[in-house]
Amino acid sequence: MNTLVIQHQDCLRHNPGSKHPESPARIKAVLDGLEGLKQLERLPAPLATFEQITRVHPEPFWSALRAREPAKGRVALDPDTYLSRGSIDATLRGSGAICFAVDQLADDRARRAFCVIRPPGHHSEAERAMGFCLLNHVAIGARHALATTAAERVAIVDFDVHHGNGTQAIFEDSPEVMYVSSHQMPLYPGSGQIEETGCGNVLNLPLAPGDGGPVFRQAWERLGLPAVHSFAPDIILVSAGFDAHERDPLAQLELTDRDFRWITDAVVDLAGEVCGGRVVSVLEGGYDLQALASAGRAHVEGLKRAQK
Ligand SMILES: [Zn+2]
């Protein structure tokens, strides 16, 4: 079975400014990194529907966000987060990609999918865009799986170097969704302490600046992966940021391409044991173009191999 790569040109239209690290070139870097890989099927991301979005983001927030998209130039939502012309379509393709991927897996058309989209999503709260993020794609994908497929429990694995404060906040009272995150601490956005456990469905694995592969793997091997295994999800969603890479300019973890391959293999194997191998991964952060290409390729090589 092919691994799906879901993408759309509209994701290049979001323009937070030429000096902003979250650039359209990130998408090109990831896709270039996948060149030559076999058994990939590239499919276009649809626009997310109003129903898909409003399962997570209340209608007044979404309407207000749409209304702020400028006809030209940029509007700052906070010091890091901008809307340009095309931003709304870009973020709609991101959320649409993950919902589409969830549907494809539910229909047994594939076992794994990678959504190569931007802007990222995991910092967005239900009623607040922040941290480069507009809509929270992984949260929308999780709610979509619960609402429209046979899935009763969804696990979200987040190895972006930043804590997914938005994802955690959206699900902290929702026992049907488990959220497990490794991230550097201290670092933006400041949340993600071990003590933050939601309703018993949140597990935070904070790592220190300078930590590398051994500490990262140990945290997932001893705590993160066993927690997901016990939860026994029906599908695993991955917030795949590549900004914990040693080359990344925005953080100080020291992961290599091999570590991204390791966590991907571990998640795929776990999925093989608990949920028929179903994994949908969505691009979050990652701001070094070379690292995006090589670590993204390592990630997809892991996704496309047969699970144990
Ligand atoms: Zn990040």
PDB file of C-alpha atoms and ligand atoms in Angstrom:
ATOM      1  CA  MET A   1       0.000   0.000   0.000  1.00  0.00           C
ATOM      2  CA  ASN A   2       1.273   3.467  -0.853  1.00  0.00           C
ATOM      3  CA  THR A   3       1.956   6.133   1.733  1.00  0.00           C
ATOM      4  CA  LEU A   4       0.026   9.300   1.002  1.00  0.00           C
ATOM      5  CA  VAL A   5       1.643  12.706   0.707  1.00  0.00           C
ATOM      6  CA  ILE A   6      -1.055  15.370   0.935  1.00  0.00           C
ATOM      7  CA  GLN A   7      -0.114  18.829  -0.294  1.00  0.00           C
ATOM      8  CA  HIS A   8      -1.486  21.941  -2.033  1.00  0.00           C
ATOM      9  CA  GLN A   9      -0.056  24.968  -3.818  1.00  0.00           C
ATOM     10  CA  ASP A  10      -2.301  27.236  -1.728  1.00  0.00           C
ATOM     11  CA  CYS A  11      -0.040  26.513   1.257  1.00  0.00           C
ATOM     12  CA  LEU A  12       2.617  28.639  -0.455  1.00  0.00           C
ATOM     13  CA  ARG A  13       0.323  31.685  -0.485  1.00  0.00           C
ATOM     14  CA  HIS A  14       0.530  32.413   3.250  1.00  0.00           C
ATOM     15  CA  ASN A  15       3.218  35.107   3.472  1.00  0.00           C
ATOM     16  CA  PRO A  16       4.283  36.230   6.951  1.00  0.00           C
ATOM     17  CA  GLY A  17       7.089  38.369   5.485  1.00  0.00           C
ATOM     18  CA  SER A  18      10.467  37.764   3.897  1.00  0.00           C
ATOM     19  CA  LYS A  19      12.290  37.836   7.272  1.00  0.00           C
ATOM     20  CA  HIS A  20       9.910  35.382   8.934  1.00  0.00           C
ATOM     21  CA  PRO A  21      11.321  31.882   9.548  1.00  0.00           C
ATOM     22  CA  GLU A  22       7.991  30.225   8.658  1.00  0.00           C
ATOM     23  CA  SER A  23       8.470  30.663   4.906  1.00  0.00           C
ATOM     24  CA  PRO A  24       6.897  29.092   1.812  1.00  0.00           C
ATOM     25  CA  ALA A  25      10.378  27.680   1.027  1.00  0.00           C
ATOM     26  CA  ARG A  26       9.829  25.198   3.884  1.00  0.00           C
ATOM     27  CA  ILE A  27       7.266  23.284   1.811  1.00  0.00           C
ATOM     28  CA  LYS A  28       9.547  23.120  -1.193  1.00  0.00           C
ATOM     29  CA  ALA A  29      12.394  21.875   1.025  1.00  0.00           C
ATOM     30  CA  VAL A  30      10.287  19.031   2.436  1.00  0.00           C
ATOM     31  CA  LEU A  31       8.930  18.004  -0.981  1.00  0.00           C
ATOM     32  CA  ASP A  32      12.394  18.179  -2.579  1.00  0.00           C
ATOM     33  CA  GLY A  33      13.631  15.933   0.234  1.00  0.00           C
ATOM     34  CA  LEU A  34      11.130  13.266  -0.835  1.00  0.00           C
ATOM     35  CA  GLU A  35      12.399  13.107  -4.425  1.00  0.00           C
ATOM     36  CA  GLY A  36      13.150   9.580  -5.571  1.00  0.00           C
ATOM     37  CA  LEU A  37      11.216   7.826  -2.813  1.00  0.00           C
ATOM     38  CA  LYS A  38       9.013   5.042  -4.175  1.00  0.00           C
ATOM     39  CA  GLN A  39       5.519   3.986  -3.110  1.00  0.00           C
ATOM     40  CA  LEU A  40       4.354   7.503  -2.368  1.00  0.00           C
ATOM     41  CA  GLU A  41       1.045   8.763  -3.715  1.00  0.00           C
ATOM     42  CA  ARG A  42       0.704  12.530  -3.891  1.00  0.00           C
ATOM     43  CA  LEU A  43      -2.819  13.846  -3.494  1.00  0.00           C
ATOM     44  CA  PRO A  44      -4.149  17.407  -3.344  1.00  0.00           C
ATOM     45  CA  ALA A  45      -5.488  18.688  -0.038  1.00  0.00           C
ATOM     46  CA  PRO A  46      -9.109  19.822  -0.137  1.00  0.00           C
ATOM     47  CA  LEU A  47     -10.251  22.935   1.713  1.00  0.00           C
ATOM     48  CA  ALA A  48     -11.498  22.120   5.210  1.00  0.00           C
ATOM     49  CA  THR A  49     -15.235  22.568   5.629  1.00  0.00           C
ATOM     50  CA  PHE A  50     -16.956  24.904   8.061  1.00  0.00           C
ATOM     51  CA  GLU A  51     -18.196  21.862   9.978  1.00  0.00           C
ATOM     52  CA  GLN A  52     -14.681  20.431  10.311  1.00  0.00           C
ATOM     53  CA  ILE A  53     -13.277  23.729  11.603  1.00  0.00           C
ATOM     54  CA  THR A  54     -16.039  24.547  14.040  1.00  0.00           C
ATOM     55  CA  ARG A  55     -15.713  21.229  15.837  1.00  0.00           C
ATOM     56  CA  VAL A  56     -12.613  22.887  17.352  1.00  0.00           C
ATOM     57  CA  HIS A  57     -12.790  26.633  16.720  1.00  0.00           C
ATOM     58  CA  PRO A  58     -16.054  28.452  17.615  1.00  0.00           C
ATOM     59  CA  GLU A  59     -17.798  30.148  14.716  1.00  0.00           C
ATOM     60  CA  PRO A  60     -17.262  33.739  16.019  1.00  0.00           C
ATOM     61  CA  PHE A  61     -13.485  33.201  16.229  1.00  0.00           C
ATOM     62  CA  TRP A  62     -13.334  31.689  12.750  1.00  0.00           C
ATOM     63  CA  SER A  63     -15.494  34.422  11.172  1.00  0.00           C
ATOM     64  CA  ALA A  64     -13.395  37.136  12.810  1.00  0.00           C
ATOM     65  CA  LEU A  65     -10.155  35.515  11.619  1.00  0.00           C
ATOM     66  CA  ARG A  66     -11.418  35.248   8.044  1.00  0.00           C
ATOM     67  CA  ALA A  67     -12.586  38.848   8.107  1.00  0.00           C
ATOM     68  CA  ARG A  68      -9.101  40.078   9.064  1.00  0.00           C
ATOM     69  CA  GLU A  69      -7.381  38.657   5.976  1.00  0.00           C
ATOM     70  CA  PRO A  70      -6.037  41.718   4.123  1.00  0.00           C
ATOM     71  CA  ALA A  71      -6.381  42.293   0.364  1.00  0.00           C
ATOM     72  CA  LYS A  72      -2.680  43.168   0.311  1.00  0.00           C
ATOM     73  CA  GLY A  73       0.185  43.443   2.781  1.00  0.00           C
ATOM     74  CA  ARG A  74       0.040  41.784   6.185  1.00  0.00           C
ATOM     75  CA  VAL A  75      -1.910  42.022   9.415  1.00  0.00           C
ATOM     76  CA  ALA A  76      -0.151  41.073  12.670  1.00  0.00           C
ATOM     77  CA  LEU A  77      -2.236  38.961  15.047  1.00  0.00           C
ATOM     78  CA  ASP A  78       0.631  38.935  17.553  1.00  0.00           C
ATOM     79  CA  PRO A  79       4.369  39.688  17.218  1.00  0.00           C
ATOM     80  CA  ASP A  80       4.961  36.296  15.486  1.00  0.00           C
ATOM     81  CA  THR A  81       1.693  35.551  13.724  1.00  0.00           C
ATOM     82  CA  TYR A  82       0.476  37.203  10.533  1.00  0.00           C
ATOM     83  CA  LEU A  83      -2.340  37.081   8.030  1.00  0.00           C
ATOM     84  CA  SER A  84      -1.599  37.877   4.395  1.00  0.00           C
ATOM     85  CA  ARG A  85      -3.758  37.543   1.331  1.00  0.00           C
ATOM     86  CA  GLY A  86      -3.990  33.772   0.809  1.00  0.00           C
ATOM     87  CA  SER A  87      -3.440  32.863   4.470  1.00  0.00           C
ATOM     88  CA  ILE A  88      -6.994  31.675   4.974  1.00  0.00           C
ATOM     89  CA  ASP A  89      -6.898  29.329   1.979  1.00  0.00           C
ATOM     90  CA  ALA A  90      -3.481  28.070   3.096  1.00  0.00           C
ATOM     91  CA  THR A  91      -4.636  27.181   6.596  1.00  0.00           C
ATOM     92  CA  LEU A  92      -7.879  25.700   5.201  1.00  0.00           C
ATOM     93  CA  ARG A  93      -5.788  23.361   3.019  1.00  0.00           C
ATOM     94  CA  GLY A  94      -3.798  22.358   6.105  1.00  0.00           C
ATOM     95  CA  SER A  95      -6.865  21.352   8.080  1.00  0.00           C
ATOM     96  CA  GLY A  96      -8.453  19.885   4.959  1.00  0.00           C
ATOM     97  CA  ALA A  97      -5.363  17.760   4.365  1.00  0.00           C
ATOM     98  CA  ILE A  98      -5.501  16.049   7.720  1.00  0.00           C
ATOM     99  CA  CYS A  99      -9.273  15.432   7.556  1.00  0.00           C
ATOM    100  CA  PHE A 100      -8.859  13.997   4.052  1.00  0.00           C
ATOM    101  CA  ALA A 101      -6.010  11.761   5.237  1.00  0.00           C
ATOM    102  CA  VAL A 102      -8.106  10.502   8.150  1.00  0.00           C
ATOM    103  CA  ASP A 103     -10.872   9.609   5.672  1.00  0.00           C
ATOM    104  CA  GLN A 104      -8.458   7.825   3.345  1.00  0.00           C
ATOM    105  CA  LEU A 105      -7.172   5.654   6.193  1.00  0.00           C
ATOM    106  CA  ALA A 106     -10.681   4.967   7.473  1.00  0.00           C
ATOM    107  CA  ASP A 107     -11.575   3.749   3.965  1.00  0.00           C
ATOM    108  CA  ASP A 108      -8.522   1.446   3.954  1.00  0.00           C
ATOM    109  CA  ARG A 109      -6.975   3.261   0.999  1.00  0.00           C
ATOM    110  CA  ALA A 110      -3.705   3.678   2.910  1.00  0.00           C
ATOM    111  CA  ARG A 111      -2.148   3.048   6.309  1.00  0.00           C
ATOM    112  CA  ARG A 112      -0.009   6.162   6.592  1.00  0.00           C
ATOM    113  CA  ALA A 113      -0.160   9.734   5.358  1.00  0.00           C
ATOM    114  CA  PHE A 114       2.027  12.819   5.649  1.00  0.00           C
ATOM    115  CA  CYS A 115       0.438  16.246   5.227  1.00  0.00           C
ATOM    116  CA  VAL A 116       3.034  18.695   3.883  1.00  0.00           C
ATOM    117  CA  ILE A 117       1.237  21.921   4.763  1.00  0.00           C
ATOM    118  CA  ARG A 118       1.714  25.340   6.297  1.00  0.00           C
ATOM    119  CA  PRO A 119       1.141  27.449   8.319  1.00  0.00           C
ATOM    120  CA  PRO A 120       1.516  25.011  11.226  1.00  0.00           C
ATOM    121  CA  GLY A 121      -1.219  24.539  13.814  1.00  0.00           C
ATOM    122  CA  HIS A 122      -0.340  23.175  17.229  1.00  0.00           C
ATOM    123  CA  HIS A 123      -0.049  26.537  19.045  1.00  0.00           C
ATOM    124  CA  SER A 124      -3.542  27.668  18.018  1.00  0.00           C
ATOM    125  CA  GLU A 125      -6.080  27.482  20.784  1.00  0.00           C
ATOM    126  CA  ALA A 126      -9.808  27.185  20.169  1.00  0.00           C
ATOM    127  CA  GLU A 127     -10.216  30.964  20.187  1.00  0.00           C
ATOM    128  CA  ARG A 128      -6.699  32.275  19.677  1.00  0.00           C
ATOM    129  CA  ALA A 129      -4.261  32.187  16.741  1.00  0.00           C
ATOM    130  CA  MET A 130      -0.645  32.384  17.938  1.00  0.00           C
ATOM    131  CA  GLY A 131       2.905  31.170  17.393  1.00  0.00           C
ATOM    132  CA  PHE A 132       2.759  31.249  13.536  1.00  0.00           C
ATOM    133  CA  CYS A 133      -0.465  29.135  13.718  1.00  0.00           C
ATOM    134  CA  LEU A 134      -3.997  30.007  12.579  1.00  0.00           C
ATOM    135  CA  LEU A 135      -6.154  26.860  12.689  1.00  0.00           C
ATOM    136  CA  ASN A 136      -5.116  23.873  14.816  1.00  0.00           C
ATOM    137  CA  HIS A 137      -4.953  21.190  12.117  1.00  0.00           C
ATOM    138  CA  VAL A 138      -4.122  18.215  14.320  1.00  0.00           C
ATOM    139  CA  ALA A 139      -6.980  19.059  16.691  1.00  0.00           C
ATOM    140  CA  ILE A 140      -9.381  19.416  13.748  1.00  0.00           C
ATOM    141  CA  GLY A 141      -8.147  16.060  12.423  1.00  0.00           C
ATOM    142  CA  ALA A 142      -8.680  14.376  15.786  1.00  0.00           C
ATOM    143  CA  ARG A 143     -12.222  15.735  16.153  1.00  0.00           C
ATOM    144  CA  HIS A 144     -12.946  14.738  12.551  1.00  0.00           C
ATOM    145  CA  ALA A 145     -11.800  11.166  13.198  1.00  0.00           C
ATOM    146  CA  LEU A 146     -13.985  10.930  16.300  1.00  0.00           C
ATOM    147  CA  ALA A 147     -17.037  12.470  14.598  1.00  0.00           C
ATOM    148  CA  THR A 148     -16.990  10.688  11.249  1.00  0.00           C
ATOM    149  CA  THR A 149     -15.044   7.420  11.497  1.00  0.00           C
ATOM    150  CA  ALA A 150     -15.244   4.436  13.794  1.00  0.00           C
ATOM    151  CA  ALA A 151     -12.437   5.860  15.955  1.00  0.00           C
ATOM    152  CA  GLU A 152     -13.346   6.220  19.620  1.00  0.00           C
ATOM    153  CA  ARG A 153      -9.907   7.204  20.869  1.00  0.00           C
ATOM    154  CA  VAL A 154      -7.268   9.309  19.134  1.00  0.00           C
ATOM    155  CA  ALA A 155      -3.664   9.735  20.278  1.00  0.00           C
ATOM    156  CA  ILE A 156      -1.616  12.758  19.243  1.00  0.00           C
ATOM    157  CA  VAL A 157       2.167  12.365  19.295  1.00  0.00           C
ATOM    158  CA  ASP A 158       3.946  15.753  19.105  1.00  0.00           C
ATOM    159  CA  PHE A 159       7.720  15.853  18.680  1.00  0.00           C
ATOM    160  CA  ASP A 160       7.952  19.469  17.534  1.00  0.00           C
ATOM    161  CA  VAL A 161      10.546  21.264  19.684  1.00  0.00           C
ATOM    162  CA  HIS A 162       7.842  23.604  21.010  1.00  0.00           C
ATOM    163  CA  HIS A 163       5.035  22.533  23.299  1.00  0.00           C
ATOM    164  CA  GLY A 164       1.680  22.283  21.524  1.00  0.00           C
ATOM    165  CA  ASN A 165      -0.130  24.489  23.998  1.00  0.00           C
ATOM    166  CA  GLY A 166      -3.126  24.820  21.714  1.00  0.00           C
ATOM    167  CA  THR A 167      -3.613  21.100  21.232  1.00  0.00           C
ATOM    168  CA  GLN A 168      -3.251  20.491  24.952  1.00  0.00           C
ATOM    169  CA  ALA A 169      -5.722  23.245  25.856  1.00  0.00           C
ATOM    170  CA  ILE A 170      -8.294  22.030  23.326  1.00  0.00           C
ATOM    171  CA  PHE A 171      -8.275  18.465  24.674  1.00  0.00           C
ATOM    172  CA  GLU A 172      -7.414  18.816  28.365  1.00  0.00           C
ATOM    173  CA  ASP A 173     -10.978  17.900  29.341  1.00  0.00           C
ATOM    174  CA  SER A 174     -11.463  15.306  26.577  1.00  0.00           C
ATOM    175  CA  PRO A 175     -10.541  11.797  27.733  1.00  0.00           C
ATOM    176  CA  GLU A 176     -11.127  10.400  24.219  1.00  0.00           C
ATOM    177  CA  VAL A 177      -7.980  12.203  23.008  1.00  0.00           C
ATOM    178  CA  MET A 178      -4.502  11.586  24.447  1.00  0.00           C
ATOM    179  CA  TYR A 179      -1.818  14.206  23.901  1.00  0.00           C
ATOM    180  CA  VAL A 180       1.867  13.329  24.390  1.00  0.00           C
ATOM    181  CA  SER A 181       4.546  15.936  23.662  1.00  0.00           C
ATOM    182  CA  SER A 182       8.311  16.130  23.880  1.00  0.00           C
ATOM    183  CA  HIS A 183       9.647  19.668  23.714  1.00  0.00           C
ATOM    184  CA  GLN A 184      12.449  21.904  24.861  1.00  0.00           C
ATOM    185  CA  MET A 185      11.870  23.732  28.118  1.00  0.00           C
ATOM    186  CA  PRO A 186      12.360  26.600  28.730  1.00  0.00           C
ATOM    187  CA  LEU A 187      11.170  27.738  25.304  1.00  0.00           C
ATOM    188  CA  TYR A 188       8.148  29.345  23.647  1.00  0.00           C
ATOM    189  CA  PRO A 189       5.260  29.094  24.536  1.00  0.00           C
ATOM    190  CA  GLY A 190       6.239  28.267  28.142  1.00  0.00           C
ATOM    191  CA  SER A 191       3.646  25.570  28.843  1.00  0.00           C
ATOM    192  CA  GLY A 192       4.261  21.809  28.884  1.00  0.00           C
ATOM    193  CA  GLN A 193       5.387  21.100  32.443  1.00  0.00           C
ATOM    194  CA  ILE A 194       5.260  17.525  33.698  1.00  0.00           C
ATOM    195  CA  GLU A 195       2.565  18.626  36.150  1.00  0.00           C
ATOM    196  CA  GLU A 196       0.160  19.515  33.298  1.00  0.00           C
ATOM    197  CA  THR A 197      -1.784  16.286  32.876  1.00  0.00           C
ATOM    198  CA  GLY A 198      -5.207  17.385  31.619  1.00  0.00           C
ATOM    199  CA  CYS A 199      -7.824  14.878  32.783  1.00  0.00           C
ATOM    200  CA  GLY A 200      -5.143  12.194  32.874  1.00  0.00           C
ATOM    201  CA  ASN A 201      -4.907  12.322  29.059  1.00  0.00           C
ATOM    202  CA  VAL A 202      -1.906  14.665  28.716  1.00  0.00           C
ATOM    203  CA  LEU A 203       1.725  13.627  29.074  1.00  0.00           C
ATOM    204  CA  ASN A 204       4.477  16.207  28.779  1.00  0.00           C
ATOM    205  CA  LEU A 205       8.114  15.226  28.315  1.00  0.00           C
ATOM    206  CA  PRO A 206      10.125  18.431  28.720  1.00  0.00           C
ATOM    207  CA  LEU A 207      13.753  18.269  27.559  1.00  0.00           C
ATOM    208  CA  ALA A 208      16.593  20.641  28.441  1.00  0.00           C
ATOM    209  CA  PRO A 209      18.491  22.840  25.969  1.00  0.00           C
ATOM    210  CA  GLY A 210      21.400  20.810  24.642  1.00  0.00           C
ATOM    211  CA  ASP A 211      19.640  17.462  25.030  1.00  0.00           C
ATOM    212  CA  GLY A 212      20.094  15.169  22.047  1.00  0.00           C
ATOM    213  CA  GLY A 213      18.998  11.801  20.707  1.00  0.00           C
ATOM    214  CA  PRO A 214      19.736   9.631  23.765  1.00  0.00           C
ATOM    215  CA  VAL A 215      17.616  11.735  26.170  1.00  0.00           C
ATOM    216  CA  PHE A 216      14.857  12.164  23.559  1.00  0.00           C
ATOM    217  CA  ARG A 217      14.680   8.424  22.848  1.00  0.00           C
ATOM    218  CA  GLN A 218      14.741   7.520  26.514  1.00  0.00           C
ATOM    219  CA  ALA A 219      11.815   9.861  27.262  1.00  0.00           C
ATOM    220  CA  TRP A 220       9.678   8.326  24.526  1.00  0.00           C
ATOM    221  CA  GLU A 221      10.793   4.748  25.187  1.00  0.00           C
ATOM    222  CA  ARG A 222      10.199   4.842  28.928  1.00  0.00           C
ATOM    223  CA  LEU A 223       7.188   7.167  29.171  1.00  0.00           C
ATOM    224  CA  GLY A 224       5.667   8.479  25.938  1.00  0.00           C
ATOM    225  CA  LEU A 225       5.256   5.334  23.867  1.00  0.00           C
ATOM    226  CA  PRO A 226       4.060   3.113  26.754  1.00  0.00           C
ATOM    227  CA  ALA A 227       1.412   5.741  27.595  1.00  0.00           C
ATOM    228  CA  VAL A 228       0.127   5.733  24.012  1.00  0.00           C
ATOM    229  CA  HIS A 229       0.188   1.935  23.992  1.00  0.00           C
ATOM    230  CA  SER A 230      -1.913   1.707  27.173  1.00  0.00           C
ATOM    231  CA  PHE A 231      -4.380   4.254  25.779  1.00  0.00           C
ATOM    232  CA  ALA A 232      -4.942   1.932  22.800  1.00  0.00           C
ATOM    233  CA  PRO A 233      -5.964   4.578  20.257  1.00  0.00           C
ATOM    234  CA  ASP A 234      -7.843   3.767  17.056  1.00  0.00           C
ATOM    235  CA  ILE A 235      -5.577   6.102  15.086  1.00  0.00           C
ATOM    236  CA  ILE A 236      -2.373   8.024  15.858  1.00  0.00           C
ATOM    237  CA  LEU A 237      -1.906  11.587  14.651  1.00  0.00           C
ATOM    238  CA  VAL A 238       1.600  13.060  14.651  1.00  0.00           C
ATOM    239  CA  SER A 239       2.492  16.722  15.034  1.00  0.00           C
ATOM    240  CA  ALA A 240       5.730  16.406  13.101  1.00  0.00           C
ATOM    241  CA  GLY A 241       7.926  19.415  13.707  1.00  0.00           C
ATOM    242  CA  PHE A 242      11.556  19.177  12.695  1.00  0.00           C
ATOM    243  CA  ASP A 243      12.769  22.108  14.792  1.00  0.00           C
ATOM    244  CA  ALA A 244      14.317  19.821  17.427  1.00  0.00           C
ATOM    245  CA  HIS A 245      16.972  19.128  14.761  1.00  0.00           C
ATOM    246  CA  GLU A 246      20.520  20.129  15.647  1.00  0.00           C
ATOM    247  CA  ARG A 247      20.585  22.520  12.688  1.00  0.00           C
ATOM    248  CA  ASP A 248      17.432  24.422  13.649  1.00  0.00           C
ATOM    249  CA  PRO A 249      17.952  28.116  14.393  1.00  0.00           C
ATOM    250  CA  LEU A 250      14.999  28.572  16.783  1.00  0.00           C
ATOM    251  CA  ALA A 251      15.830  25.995  19.482  1.00  0.00           C
ATOM    252  CA  GLN A 252      18.673  24.119  21.125  1.00  0.00           C
ATOM    253  CA  LEU A 253      17.887  20.414  20.994  1.00  0.00           C
ATOM    254  CA  GLU A 254      20.393  18.269  19.126  1.00  0.00           C
ATOM    255  CA  LEU A 255      18.360  15.643  17.265  1.00  0.00           C
ATOM    256  CA  THR A 256      19.670  14.206  14.013  1.00  0.00           C
ATOM    257  CA  ASP A 257      17.881  12.676  11.026  1.00  0.00           C
ATOM    258  CA  ARG A 258      18.387   9.272  12.660  1.00  0.00           C
ATOM    259  CA  ASP A 259      16.425  10.346  15.718  1.00  0.00           C
ATOM    260  CA  PHE A 260      13.492  11.452  13.558  1.00  0.00           C
ATOM    261  CA  ARG A 261      13.617   8.086  11.812  1.00  0.00           C
ATOM    262  CA  TRP A 262      13.738   6.348  15.205  1.00  0.00           C
ATOM    263  CA  ILE A 263      10.641   8.080  16.614  1.00  0.00           C
ATOM    264  CA  THR A 264       8.784   7.475  13.330  1.00  0.00           C
ATOM    265  CA  ASP A 265       9.647   3.775  13.348  1.00  0.00           C
ATOM    266  CA  ALA A 266       8.588   3.537  16.988  1.00  0.00           C
ATOM    267  CA  VAL A 267       5.222   5.210  16.296  1.00  0.00           C
ATOM    268  CA  VAL A 268       4.607   3.046  13.218  1.00  0.00           C
ATOM    269  CA  ASP A 269       5.400  -0.123  15.155  1.00  0.00           C
ATOM    270  CA  LEU A 270       3.154   0.969  18.006  1.00  0.00           C
ATOM    271  CA  ALA A 271       0.378   1.742  15.526  1.00  0.00           C
ATOM    272  CA  GLY A 272       0.856  -1.747  14.084  1.00  0.00           C
ATOM    273  CA  GLU A 273       0.182  -3.212  17.506  1.00  0.00           C
ATOM    274  CA  VAL A 274      -2.816  -1.091  18.525  1.00  0.00           C
ATOM    275  CA  CYS A 275      -4.554   0.486  15.524  1.00  0.00           C
ATOM    276  CA  GLY A 276      -3.888  -1.431  12.343  1.00  0.00           C
ATOM    277  CA  GLY A 277      -0.856   0.722  11.553  1.00  0.00           C
ATOM    278  CA  ARG A 278      -2.904   3.895  11.007  1.00  0.00           C
ATOM    279  CA  VAL A 279      -0.783   7.037  11.330  1.00  0.00           C
ATOM    280  CA  VAL A 280      -1.483  10.499   9.935  1.00  0.00           C
ATOM    281  CA  SER A 281       1.399  12.924  10.305  1.00  0.00           C
ATOM    282  CA  VAL A 282       1.171  16.667   9.778  1.00  0.00           C
ATOM    283  CA  LEU A 283       4.054  19.094   9.329  1.00  0.00           C
ATOM    284  CA  GLU A 284       4.365  21.564  12.196  1.00  0.00           C
ATOM    285  CA  GLY A 285       7.627  23.526  12.675  1.00  0.00           C
ATOM    286  CA  GLY A 286      11.173  23.196  11.359  1.00  0.00           C
ATOM    287  CA  TYR A 287      13.063  26.265  10.197  1.00  0.00           C
ATOM    288  CA  ASP A 288      16.321  25.037   8.686  1.00  0.00           C
ATOM    289  CA  LEU A 289      15.639  24.129   5.073  1.00  0.00           C
ATOM    290  CA  GLN A 290      18.367  21.487   4.842  1.00  0.00           C
ATOM    291  CA  ALA A 291      17.159  19.812   8.047  1.00  0.00           C
ATOM    292  CA  LEU A 292      13.558  19.924   6.802  1.00  0.00           C
ATOM    293  CA  ALA A 293      14.620  18.082   3.644  1.00  0.00           C
ATOM    294  CA  SER A 294      16.730  15.406   5.314  1.00  0.00           C
ATOM    295  CA  ALA A 295      14.702  14.845   8.494  1.00  0.00           C
ATOM    296  CA  GLY A 296      11.442  15.013   6.543  1.00  0.00           C
ATOM    297  CA  ARG A 297      12.784  12.325   4.218  1.00  0.00           C
ATOM    298  CA  ALA A 298      13.823  10.178   7.192  1.00  0.00           C
ATOM    299  CA  HIS A 299      10.318  10.618   8.621  1.00  0.00           C
ATOM    300  CA  VAL A 300       8.606   9.534   5.401  1.00  0.00           C
ATOM    301  CA  GLU A 301      10.979   6.586   4.973  1.00  0.00           C
ATOM    302  CA  GLY A 302       9.805   5.478   8.404  1.00  0.00           C
ATOM    303  CA  LEU A 303       6.149   6.037   7.581  1.00  0.00           C
ATOM    304  CA  LYS A 304       6.290   4.064   4.325  1.00  0.00           C
ATOM    305  CA  ARG A 305       7.946   0.953   5.652  1.00  0.00           C
ATOM    306  CA  ALA A 306       5.782  -1.944   6.750  1.00  0.00           C
ATOM    307  CA  GLN A 307       5.063  -1.926  10.481  1.00  0.00           C
ATOM    308  CA  LYS A 308       6.227  -4.857  12.560  1.00  0.00           C
TER     309      LYS A 308
HETATM  310 ZN    ZN B   1       7.992  24.313  16.719  1.00  0.00          ZN
END
